[in-house]
Amino acid sequence: MISPKSRTISGSYRPLENAPTRPQALARGGPSDAAVDPKTKRQQMEQSLLQRILDISRHMAETRALEPLLNYVIDEAIQLVGAERGYIVLVQSDGSLEIRVKRGQGGETLVDEDDPISKSVFNEVVESGKSVIIRDAINDPQFGTAQSVICLQLRSIMCVPFVARGETIGAIYVENRSIRNRFKEDDLPPLTLFANQAAVAIENAAINDELEARVAARTKELERSWSEVIEANRLRTVWLSNVAHDLRAPLGIVTASLSFLQEGGLGPLNPNQLEWIGKSLKATQHTSSLTNDLFDLFKLETGGLSSEREMVSMHEFLQNVYDVGLGLPWPEKVTFELNISPPLPHLYIDPLRIRQVLLNLLSNAHKFTAQGSVTLFARYQADRQEMLLGIKDTGEGIAADQVGRLFQRFQQVDQDAKRRRQGAGLGLAICRELVEMHGGRIWVESELGAGSSFMFTLPRSPAEA
């Protein structure tokens, strides 16, 4: 899992002679210090820490309700780093921040409504998406002048963002008000890994709570006016929520664990072990991709798929997509080319979503082209004030009577049974939704046996989008 870049903000630093030790759970189960060299002891502690985080992640994945999950997350975070108290802050739909959980070291809920906390710290973390460690807050050059820091005489603070699907959805904030230099650099990686796993579980639980509320509301509506359409809609929503929750979080744990093993986290592996771990990782990543398609489809249906637009240099953007495409395992008889007709203007788009469209089209071309070429192309159509982008291949092509089904949900036109089993027929349907969200249109021109060109347009004017 990719963790957000961390930043350390340090005040005055002086080692403590009698600072409390780290949680005993991180050092249990090994021989005495005298019998183990420092390197071996460190490896044992790292393995113990990884196992603990994986165990915590499994428990989080099994917890569907948001409130119990948040309490569990903050309790484990406090124990993980040895904090006195902890808070969880979540980003609301309007962009505001809400403190959802306040907990003490003993697992008690801090019930004081006016319980003071340094909001300047987690505001900084949520806005920047970067972690913060403050060893001595009252003497810190950036936060030492904050009113809350002065009033509370704050000492050690650590705050890490919750990042899910590339978006910061909140932060976890822990502190020691009586001890400075309590948190060190070594505390940041495990808390960041923990926060990344927790972010997925929190996002899933929030969706589950929302769906449960919707299901309850729809059930009341069914009691007033029963209809097959509403009932089918309810069942589909519940099914999608279960798939999103029950698959995404465990798959994230499996992927992270396999990647850790593949990179030698628990020691060197022989070629046979590496081969099977690689196969397992590939299968897990494929399953994760299908699950993400279902998740995107659900968010599209409920209007929850966000669009963060900005002015983008299309020439630079397309070059980056091309560089990613070069990394695909292209067959020896296939060349991957970039064909851009300058000049290309800047467009007001969501680069994450348009990149998703292009990589989906590129993945299809890679799958169906055994020889010849695949080309990423783009040109600006000044007469229409729009950009034309697409992927052209010399692959198998599509029969004319099948073209109309391509962009429909759960529809596959591939005649190869093995390849059909590798997809759910959602990729192109999601592409259509994302392009239309930008005010564009998408279509395909193809001839059986002669290749295909998947094209879409993006308007230049933000008003048109």
Coordinates of C-alpha atoms in Angstrom, one line a residue, residues 101-398:
V101 CA -14.2 10.0 18.7
K102 CA -12.4 11.2 21.9
R103 CA -10.7 8.4 23.9
G104 CA -8.4 8.1 26.8
Q105 CA -5.5 5.7 27.4
G106 CA -7.7 3.4 29.4
G107 CA -10.4 3.1 26.7
E108 CA -12.7 5.6 28.3
T109 CA -14.7 8.0 26.2
L110 CA -13.9 11.6 26.9
V111 CA -17.4 12.9 27.4
D112 CA -16.6 16.6 28.1
E113 CA -18.2 18.5 25.2
D114 CA -15.6 21.3 25.6
D115 CA -12.6 18.9 25.8
P116 CA -9.9 21.1 24.3
I117 CA -7.7 19.9 21.4
S118 CA -5.3 21.6 19.0
K119 CA -7.4 21.9 15.9
S120 CA -4.6 23.7 14.1
V121 CA -2.6 20.4 13.9
F122 CA -5.2 18.2 12.3
N123 CA -6.4 21.0 10.0
E124 CA -2.8 21.2 8.7
V125 CA -2.7 17.4 8.2
V126 CA -6.0 17.1 6.4
E127 CA -5.2 20.0 4.1
S128 CA -1.7 18.8 3.2
G129 CA -2.3 15.1 3.4
K130 CA 1.0 14.7 5.2
S131 CA 1.8 13.3 8.6
V132 CA 3.0 15.5 11.5
I133 CA 5.2 14.7 14.5
I134 CA 5.7 17.4 17.1
R135 CA 8.1 16.5 19.9
D136 CA 7.6 19.6 22.1
A137 CA 4.5 21.5 20.8
I138 CA 4.8 24.5 23.2
N139 CA 8.3 25.2 21.8
D140 CA 7.5 24.3 18.2
P141 CA 8.2 27.2 15.7
Q142 CA 5.1 26.5 13.7
F143 CA 2.5 25.5 16.3
G144 CA 3.9 26.9 19.5
T145 CA 2.0 30.2 19.0
A146 CA -1.3 28.5 18.6
Q147 CA -3.8 29.5 21.4
S148 CA -4.7 25.8 22.1
V149 CA -1.1 24.8 22.4
I150 CA -0.3 27.6 24.8
C151 CA -3.5 27.0 26.9
L152 CA -3.0 23.3 27.1
Q153 CA 0.8 23.4 27.5
L154 CA 0.9 20.6 24.8
R155 CA 4.0 18.4 24.5
S156 CA 4.1 15.4 22.2
I157 CA 1.7 15.2 19.3
M158 CA 1.4 12.9 16.3
C159 CA -1.2 13.2 13.6
V160 CA -1.6 11.0 10.5
P161 CA -4.1 11.3 7.6
F162 CA -6.6 8.7 6.6
V163 CA -6.1 8.2 2.9
A164 CA -8.6 6.0 0.9
R165 CA -8.5 5.8 -2.9
G166 CA -6.1 8.7 -3.1
E167 CA -8.4 11.1 -1.0
T168 CA -7.9 12.3 2.5
I169 CA -11.0 11.4 4.4
G170 CA -9.9 12.4 7.9
A171 CA -7.0 12.0 10.4
I172 CA -6.0 10.2 13.5
Y173 CA -4.6 12.5 16.3
V174 CA -2.7 11.2 19.4
E175 CA -1.0 13.2 22.1
N176 CA 0.8 13.2 25.4
R177 CA 0.2 16.4 27.3
S178 CA 2.7 15.7 30.1
I179 CA 5.7 14.2 28.3
R180 CA 7.7 15.8 25.5
N181 CA 9.8 13.7 22.9
R182 CA 7.3 10.9 23.5
F183 CA 6.9 10.1 19.8
K184 CA 9.9 9.3 17.5
E185 CA 10.4 8.8 13.8
D186 CA 10.1 5.0 14.3
D187 CA 6.5 5.5 15.4
L188 CA 5.4 7.1 12.1
P189 CA 5.7 4.1 9.6
P190 CA 3.6 1.7 11.7
L191 CA 1.0 4.3 12.5
T192 CA 0.9 5.3 8.8
L193 CA 0.4 1.7 7.7
F194 CA -2.3 1.3 10.4
A195 CA -4.0 4.5 9.3
N196 CA -4.1 3.4 5.6
Q197 CA -5.7 0.1 6.6
A198 CA -8.1 1.8 8.9
A199 CA -9.1 4.4 6.2
V200 CA -10.4 1.6 3.9
A201 CA -12.4 0.1 6.8
I202 CA -13.8 3.5 7.8
E203 CA -14.9 4.3 4.2
N204 CA -16.6 0.9 3.9
A205 CA -18.3 1.3 7.3
A206 CA -19.5 4.8 6.4
I207 CA -21.0 3.5 3.2
N208 CA -22.5 0.5 5.0
D209 CA -24.2 2.9 7.6
E210 CA -25.5 5.1 4.8
L211 CA -26.9 2.0 2.9
E212 CA -28.5 0.6 6.1
A213 CA -30.3 3.9 6.6
R214 CA -31.4 3.9 2.9
V215 CA -32.6 0.4 3.2
A216 CA -34.5 1.2 6.3
A217 CA -36.1 4.2 4.6
R218 CA -37.0 2.1 1.5
T219 CA -38.4 -0.6 3.7
K220 CA -40.9 1.9 5.1
E221 CA -41.7 3.1 1.6
L222 CA -42.3 -0.5 0.6
E223 CA -44.8 -0.9 3.5
R224 CA -46.7 2.0 2.1
S225 CA -46.5 1.2 -1.6
W226 CA -44.9 -2.2 -2.5
S227 CA -43.4 -2.4 -6.0
E228 CA -41.0 -4.9 -7.6
V229 CA -38.8 -2.1 -9.0
I230 CA -38.1 -0.6 -5.6
E231 CA -37.5 -4.0 -4.0
A232 CA -35.1 -5.0 -6.8
N233 CA -33.3 -1.7 -6.3
R234 CA -33.0 -2.3 -2.6
L235 CA -31.6 -5.8 -3.0
R236 CA -29.1 -4.6 -5.6
T237 CA -27.9 -1.9 -3.3
V238 CA -27.5 -4.2 -0.3
W239 CA -25.6 -6.7 -2.6
L240 CA -23.2 -4.0 -3.8
S241 CA -22.6 -2.8 -0.3
N242 CA -21.7 -6.3 0.9
V243 CA -19.4 -6.8 -2.1
A244 CA -17.7 -3.5 -1.5
H245 CA -17.2 -4.1 2.3
D246 CA -16.5 -7.8 2.4
L247 CA -14.0 -7.8 -0.5
R248 CA -12.1 -4.5 -0.6
A249 CA -10.7 -4.4 2.9
P250 CA -9.5 -8.1 3.0
L251 CA -8.0 -7.8 -0.5
G252 CA -6.1 -4.8 0.7
I253 CA -4.6 -6.8 3.5
V254 CA -3.7 -9.7 1.3
T255 CA -2.1 -7.4 -1.3
A256 CA 0.0 -5.6 1.3
S257 CA 1.1 -8.8 2.8
L258 CA 2.1 -10.5 -0.5
S259 CA 4.0 -7.3 -1.6
F260 CA 5.8 -7.3 1.8
L261 CA 6.9 -10.9 1.3
Q262 CA 7.8 -10.4 -2.4
E263 CA 10.1 -7.5 -1.4
G264 CA 11.9 -9.7 1.1
G265 CA 10.3 -8.2 4.3
L266 CA 10.6 -11.6 6.1
G267 CA 13.9 -12.6 4.5
P268 CA 15.1 -13.9 1.0
L269 CA 12.9 -16.2 -1.0
N270 CA 13.9 -18.9 -3.5
P271 CA 12.8 -18.7 -7.1
N272 CA 9.9 -21.1 -6.7
Q273 CA 8.5 -19.2 -3.7
L274 CA 8.8 -15.9 -5.6
E275 CA 7.0 -17.4 -8.6
W276 CA 4.0 -18.5 -6.5
I277 CA 3.9 -15.3 -4.5
G278 CA 3.9 -13.3 -7.8
K279 CA 1.0 -15.4 -9.2
S280 CA -0.9 -14.9 -6.0
L281 CA -0.3 -11.2 -6.0
K282 CA -1.4 -10.9 -9.7
A283 CA -4.6 -12.8 -9.0
T284 CA -5.3 -10.7 -5.9
Q285 CA -4.7 -7.5 -7.8
H286 CA -7.0 -8.6 -10.6
T287 CA -9.8 -9.4 -8.1
S288 CA -9.2 -6.0 -6.5
S289 CA -9.6 -4.4 -9.9
L290 CA -13.0 -6.1 -10.4
T291 CA -14.1 -5.1 -6.9
N292 CA -13.1 -1.5 -7.6
D293 CA -15.2 -1.5 -10.8
L294 CA -18.2 -2.6 -8.7
F295 CA -17.5 0.0 -6.1
D296 CA -17.3 2.7 -8.8
L297 CA -20.5 1.6 -10.3
F298 CA -22.3 1.8 -6.9
K299 CA -20.9 5.3 -6.3
L300 CA -22.1 6.4 -9.8
E301 CA -25.6 5.1 -9.1
T302 CA -25.8 6.9 -5.8
G303 CA -24.2 10.1 -7.0
G304 CA -21.3 9.6 -4.7
L305 CA -18.4 9.4 -7.2
S306 CA -16.6 12.7 -6.7
S307 CA -15.0 14.8 -9.4
E308 CA -12.1 17.0 -8.5
R309 CA -11.5 19.2 -11.5
E310 CA -8.5 21.4 -12.3
M311 CA -6.8 23.0 -15.2
V312 CA -4.5 20.3 -16.8
S313 CA -1.8 20.5 -19.4
M314 CA -3.0 17.8 -21.7
H315 CA 0.3 17.4 -23.5
E316 CA 2.0 16.6 -20.2
F317 CA -0.9 14.6 -18.9
L318 CA -1.0 12.3 -22.0
Q319 CA 2.8 11.9 -21.9
N320 CA 2.4 10.6 -18.3
V321 CA -0.3 8.2 -19.4
Y322 CA 1.9 7.0 -22.2
D323 CA 4.8 6.4 -19.8
V324 CA 2.6 4.2 -17.7
G325 CA 1.5 2.3 -20.8
L326 CA 5.1 1.6 -21.7
G327 CA 5.3 -0.5 -18.5
L328 CA 2.7 -3.0 -19.7
P329 CA 4.0 -6.4 -20.8
W330 CA 3.6 -5.8 -24.5
P331 CA 4.0 -8.8 -26.9
E332 CA 7.1 -8.8 -29.0
K333 CA 5.1 -8.2 -32.2
V334 CA 3.2 -5.2 -30.8
T335 CA 4.5 -1.6 -30.6
F336 CA 3.0 1.1 -28.3
E337 CA 2.9 4.5 -29.9
L338 CA 2.0 8.1 -28.9
N339 CA 0.4 10.3 -31.6
I340 CA -0.3 13.9 -30.4
S341 CA -1.2 16.7 -32.8
P342 CA -0.1 20.0 -31.2
P343 CA -1.0 22.4 -30.0
L344 CA -3.2 20.9 -27.2
P345 CA -4.9 23.4 -24.9
H346 CA -5.3 23.1 -21.1
L347 CA -8.6 21.4 -20.1
Y348 CA -10.6 21.7 -17.0
I349 CA -10.9 18.0 -16.0
D350 CA -10.6 15.5 -13.2
P351 CA -7.2 14.0 -14.2
L352 CA -7.7 11.0 -12.0
R353 CA -11.0 10.0 -13.7
I354 CA -9.8 10.7 -17.3
R355 CA -6.6 8.8 -16.6
Q356 CA -8.9 5.9 -15.4
V357 CA -10.7 6.0 -18.7
L358 CA -7.6 6.0 -20.9
L359 CA -5.9 3.2 -18.9
N360 CA -9.1 1.1 -19.1
L361 CA -9.2 1.6 -22.9
L362 CA -5.5 0.9 -23.1
S363 CA -5.9 -2.3 -21.0
N364 CA -8.5 -3.6 -23.5
A365 CA -6.3 -2.8 -26.5
H366 CA -3.4 -4.7 -24.8
K367 CA -5.6 -7.7 -24.1
F368 CA -6.9 -8.0 -27.7
T369 CA -3.9 -7.1 -29.8
A370 CA -1.4 -9.9 -30.6
Q371 CA 0.5 -8.1 -33.3
G372 CA 0.8 -4.7 -35.0
S373 CA 0.4 -1.5 -32.9
V374 CA -1.5 0.2 -30.2
T375 CA -1.6 4.0 -30.4
L376 CA -2.6 6.6 -27.8
F377 CA -3.8 9.6 -29.8
A378 CA -5.1 13.1 -29.2
R379 CA -5.9 16.3 -31.2
Y380 CA -7.8 19.5 -30.6
Q381 CA -10.9 20.1 -32.8
A382 CA -11.0 23.9 -32.8
D383 CA -14.3 24.1 -34.8
R384 CA -16.0 22.1 -32.0
Q385 CA -14.0 23.5 -29.1
E386 CA -13.3 20.0 -27.8
M387 CA -10.5 17.6 -27.5
L388 CA -10.6 14.2 -29.2
L389 CA -8.7 11.4 -27.4
G390 CA -8.6 7.7 -27.8
I391 CA -6.8 4.4 -28.3
K392 CA -6.4 2.8 -31.7
D393 CA -5.3 -0.9 -32.1
T394 CA -4.7 -3.4 -34.8
G395 CA -6.3 -6.2 -32.8
E396 CA -9.2 -8.6 -33.3
G397 CA -11.9 -6.0 -33.9
I398 CA -15.5 -6.1 -33.0

